[in-house]
């Protein structure tokens, strides 16, 4: 899985333009740090409300089963050169969480060039294509 994602990233992105890998709580934490380490990039966590110390940037969003909040530390990208990042999570469902994470990252002046997932659900594609706009995404496995 890791080798596959590394190959995809190297084949589709100029690594010299990527400043970091942003991983979304919580299952994104399982493999995003490994990707970041193998690509020699920093790994940045986006967490649920109240789990990060210090000053944070917050975004509220709706999930299928109710509202939620994500946060990122305000000083996360201090000293990190470049503006482009990759988002990483385990599953792309209806897009709410990844779009909230994208909003946080863009609120800090970074550009999300792609969101990477292990799984996505083709039944949601019509809604996702409209909702995700120009956000490029890649999933290794389509769940039927």
mmCIF file of C-alpha atoms in Angstrom:
data_model
loop_
_atom_site.group_PDB
_atom_site.id
_atom_site.type_symbol
_atom_site.label_atom_id
_atom_site.label_comp_id
_atom_site.label_asym_id
_atom_site.label_seq_id
_atom_site.Cartn_x
_atom_site.Cartn_y
_atom_site.Cartn_z
ATOM 1 C CA UNK A 1 0.000 0.000 0.000
ATOM 2 C CA UNK A 2 2.717 2.468 0.982
ATOM 3 C CA UNK A 3 4.814 1.597 -2.079
ATOM 4 C CA UNK A 4 1.779 2.044 -4.320
ATOM 5 C CA UNK A 5 0.987 5.494 -2.920
ATOM 6 C CA UNK A 6 4.645 6.551 -3.101
ATOM 7 C CA UNK A 7 4.734 5.476 -6.763
ATOM 8 C CA UNK A 8 1.562 7.427 -7.483
ATOM 9 C CA UNK A 9 2.879 10.563 -5.782
ATOM 10 C CA UNK A 10 6.242 10.409 -7.552
ATOM 11 C CA UNK A 11 4.590 9.776 -10.924
ATOM 12 C CA UNK A 12 2.131 12.669 -10.646
ATOM 13 C CA UNK A 13 3.910 15.371 -8.645
ATOM 14 C CA UNK A 14 7.192 17.220 -8.683
ATOM 15 C CA UNK A 15 8.315 16.546 -5.112
ATOM 16 C CA UNK A 16 10.379 19.728 -5.065
ATOM 17 C CA UNK A 17 7.082 21.673 -5.098
ATOM 18 C CA UNK A 18 5.428 19.744 -2.241
ATOM 19 C CA UNK A 19 6.027 21.209 1.200
ATOM 20 C CA UNK A 20 4.258 18.630 3.376
ATOM 21 C CA UNK A 21 1.806 15.779 3.800
ATOM 22 C CA UNK A 22 -1.319 16.721 5.776
ATOM 23 C CA UNK A 23 -2.986 13.779 7.495
ATOM 24 C CA UNK A 24 -6.561 13.749 8.714
ATOM 25 C CA UNK A 25 -7.527 12.241 12.070
ATOM 26 C CA UNK A 26 -7.599 9.498 12.794
ATOM 27 C CA UNK A 27 -6.993 6.705 10.330
ATOM 28 C CA UNK A 28 -4.910 8.989 8.124
ATOM 29 C CA UNK A 29 -2.413 8.898 10.989
ATOM 30 C CA UNK A 30 -1.694 5.214 10.313
ATOM 31 C CA UNK A 31 0.000 5.661 6.965
ATOM 32 C CA UNK A 32 0.551 9.379 6.248
ATOM 33 C CA UNK A 33 3.602 9.630 8.553
ATOM 34 C CA UNK A 34 5.192 6.696 6.712
ATOM 35 C CA UNK A 35 4.538 8.362 3.357
ATOM 36 C CA UNK A 36 5.968 11.629 4.635
ATOM 37 C CA UNK A 37 9.041 9.905 6.044
ATOM 38 C CA UNK A 38 9.747 8.010 2.815
ATOM 39 C CA UNK A 39 9.299 11.217 0.796
ATOM 40 C CA UNK A 40 11.401 13.240 3.267
ATOM 41 C CA UNK A 41 8.527 15.650 3.947
ATOM 42 C CA UNK A 42 6.989 16.945 7.172
ATOM 43 C CA UNK A 43 3.724 15.341 8.270
ATOM 44 C CA UNK A 44 1.075 17.738 9.557
ATOM 45 C CA UNK A 45 -1.925 16.540 11.597
ATOM 46 C CA UNK A 46 -5.447 17.858 11.222
ATOM 47 C CA UNK A 47 -7.307 16.832 14.369
ATOM 48 C CA UNK A 48 -10.722 16.877 15.893
ATOM 49 C CA UNK A 49 -11.611 19.753 18.217
ATOM 50 C CA UNK A 50 -9.725 20.080 21.484
ATOM 51 C CA UNK A 51 -6.840 17.696 20.768
ATOM 52 C CA UNK A 52 -4.144 20.146 19.686
ATOM 53 C CA UNK A 53 -2.303 22.418 22.128
ATOM 54 C CA UNK A 54 -1.866 26.134 21.591
ATOM 55 C CA UNK A 55 -3.490 28.395 19.037
ATOM 56 C CA UNK A 56 -5.490 26.623 16.355
ATOM 57 C CA UNK A 57 -7.448 27.437 13.226
ATOM 58 C CA UNK A 58 -10.878 25.786 13.353
ATOM 59 C CA UNK A 59 -13.475 24.800 10.774
ATOM 60 C CA UNK A 60 -16.952 23.395 11.362
ATOM 61 C CA UNK A 61 -18.542 21.091 8.806
ATOM 62 C CA UNK A 62 -21.390 18.634 8.414
ATOM 63 C CA UNK A 63 -20.963 14.890 8.228
ATOM 64 C CA UNK A 64 -23.644 12.362 7.389
ATOM 65 C CA UNK A 65 -24.497 11.928 11.050
ATOM 66 C CA UNK A 66 -24.096 15.467 12.339
ATOM 67 C CA UNK A 67 -21.758 18.438 12.701
ATOM 68 C CA UNK A 68 -18.067 18.126 13.505
ATOM 69 C CA UNK A 69 -15.021 20.373 13.921
ATOM 70 C CA UNK A 70 -11.453 20.028 12.663
ATOM 71 C CA UNK A 71 -8.421 22.006 13.789
ATOM 72 C CA UNK A 72 -4.864 22.675 12.701
ATOM 73 C CA UNK A 73 -2.172 24.473 14.702
ATOM 74 C CA UNK A 74 -1.700 28.050 13.541
ATOM 75 C CA UNK A 75 2.102 27.718 13.549
ATOM 76 C CA UNK A 76 2.087 24.424 11.621
ATOM 77 C CA UNK A 77 3.685 25.744 8.461
ATOM 78 C CA UNK A 78 6.170 28.164 10.026
ATOM 79 C CA UNK A 79 9.538 27.605 8.392
ATOM 80 C CA UNK A 80 8.061 25.221 5.803
ATOM 81 C CA UNK A 81 9.044 26.299 2.316
ATOM 82 C CA UNK A 82 6.596 25.915 -0.541
ATOM 83 C CA UNK A 83 2.869 26.272 -0.740
ATOM 84 C CA UNK A 84 1.685 22.906 -2.061
ATOM 85 C CA UNK A 85 0.547 20.031 0.141
ATOM 86 C CA UNK A 86 -0.998 16.589 -0.210
ATOM 87 C CA UNK A 87 -3.952 15.567 1.985
ATOM 88 C CA UNK A 88 -4.095 11.957 3.176
ATOM 89 C CA UNK A 89 -6.950 9.984 4.741
ATOM 90 C CA UNK A 90 -8.218 6.428 4.633
ATOM 91 C CA UNK A 91 -11.666 6.813 3.045
ATOM 92 C CA UNK A 92 -13.309 9.314 0.745
ATOM 93 C CA UNK A 93 -16.998 9.113 1.510
ATOM 94 C CA UNK A 94 -19.157 12.105 0.695
ATOM 95 C CA UNK A 95 -16.277 14.577 0.947
ATOM 96 C CA UNK A 96 -17.159 16.626 4.033
ATOM 97 C CA UNK A 97 -14.057 15.859 6.063
ATOM 98 C CA UNK A 98 -11.546 16.276 3.258
ATOM 99 C CA UNK A 99 -13.124 19.558 2.181
ATOM 100 C CA UNK A 100 -12.972 20.842 5.761
ATOM 101 C CA UNK A 101 -9.277 19.885 5.960
ATOM 102 C CA UNK A 102 -8.685 21.584 2.600
ATOM 103 C CA UNK A 103 -10.351 24.738 3.935
ATOM 104 C CA UNK A 104 -8.033 24.738 6.961
ATOM 105 C CA UNK A 105 -4.924 24.283 4.831
ATOM 106 C CA UNK A 106 -5.948 26.967 2.351
ATOM 107 C CA UNK A 107 -6.752 29.277 5.255
ATOM 108 C CA UNK A 108 -3.070 29.068 6.114
ATOM 109 C CA UNK A 109 -1.955 30.026 2.614
ATOM 110 C CA UNK A 110 -1.183 26.558 1.283
ATOM 111 C CA UNK A 111 -2.525 24.905 -1.871
ATOM 112 C CA UNK A 112 -3.867 21.349 -1.756
ATOM 113 C CA UNK A 113 -2.696 19.721 -4.985
ATOM 114 C CA UNK A 114 -4.276 16.313 -4.354
ATOM 115 C CA UNK A 115 -6.095 14.273 -1.736
ATOM 116 C CA UNK A 116 -5.035 10.641 -1.393
ATOM 117 C CA UNK A 117 -7.131 7.810 0.007
ATOM 118 C CA UNK A 118 -6.963 4.068 0.382
ATOM 119 C CA UNK A 119 -10.670 3.687 -0.460
ATOM 120 C CA UNK A 120 -13.443 5.615 -2.165
ATOM 121 C CA UNK A 121 -17.033 4.765 -3.046
ATOM 122 C CA UNK A 122 -18.032 5.092 -6.726
ATOM 123 C CA UNK A 123 -21.719 5.421 -5.812
ATOM 124 C CA UNK A 124 -20.829 8.867 -4.425
ATOM 125 C CA UNK A 125 -18.966 10.067 -7.558
ATOM 126 C CA UNK A 126 -21.783 12.210 -9.012
ATOM 127 C CA UNK A 127 -22.097 14.153 -5.752
ATOM 128 C CA UNK A 128 -18.342 14.231 -5.158
ATOM 129 C CA UNK A 129 -17.485 15.606 -8.585
ATOM 130 C CA UNK A 130 -19.809 18.534 -7.989
ATOM 131 C CA UNK A 131 -18.868 19.047 -4.339
ATOM 132 C CA UNK A 132 -15.086 18.638 -4.710
ATOM 133 C CA UNK A 133 -14.790 21.091 -7.594
ATOM 134 C CA UNK A 134 -11.246 21.172 -8.912
ATOM 135 C CA UNK A 135 -9.726 19.201 -6.026
ATOM 136 C CA UNK A 136 -7.896 16.285 -7.576
ATOM 137 C CA UNK A 137 -8.192 13.004 -5.671
ATOM 138 C CA UNK A 138 -6.799 9.499 -5.932
ATOM 139 C CA UNK A 139 -7.965 6.309 -4.216
ATOM 140 C CA UNK A 140 -6.268 2.925 -4.480
ATOM 141 C CA UNK A 141 -9.442 0.862 -4.107
ATOM 142 C CA UNK A 142 -13.055 1.483 -5.099
ATOM 143 C CA UNK A 143 -15.597 0.002 -2.695
ATOM 144 C CA UNK A 144 -18.809 -1.252 -4.262
#
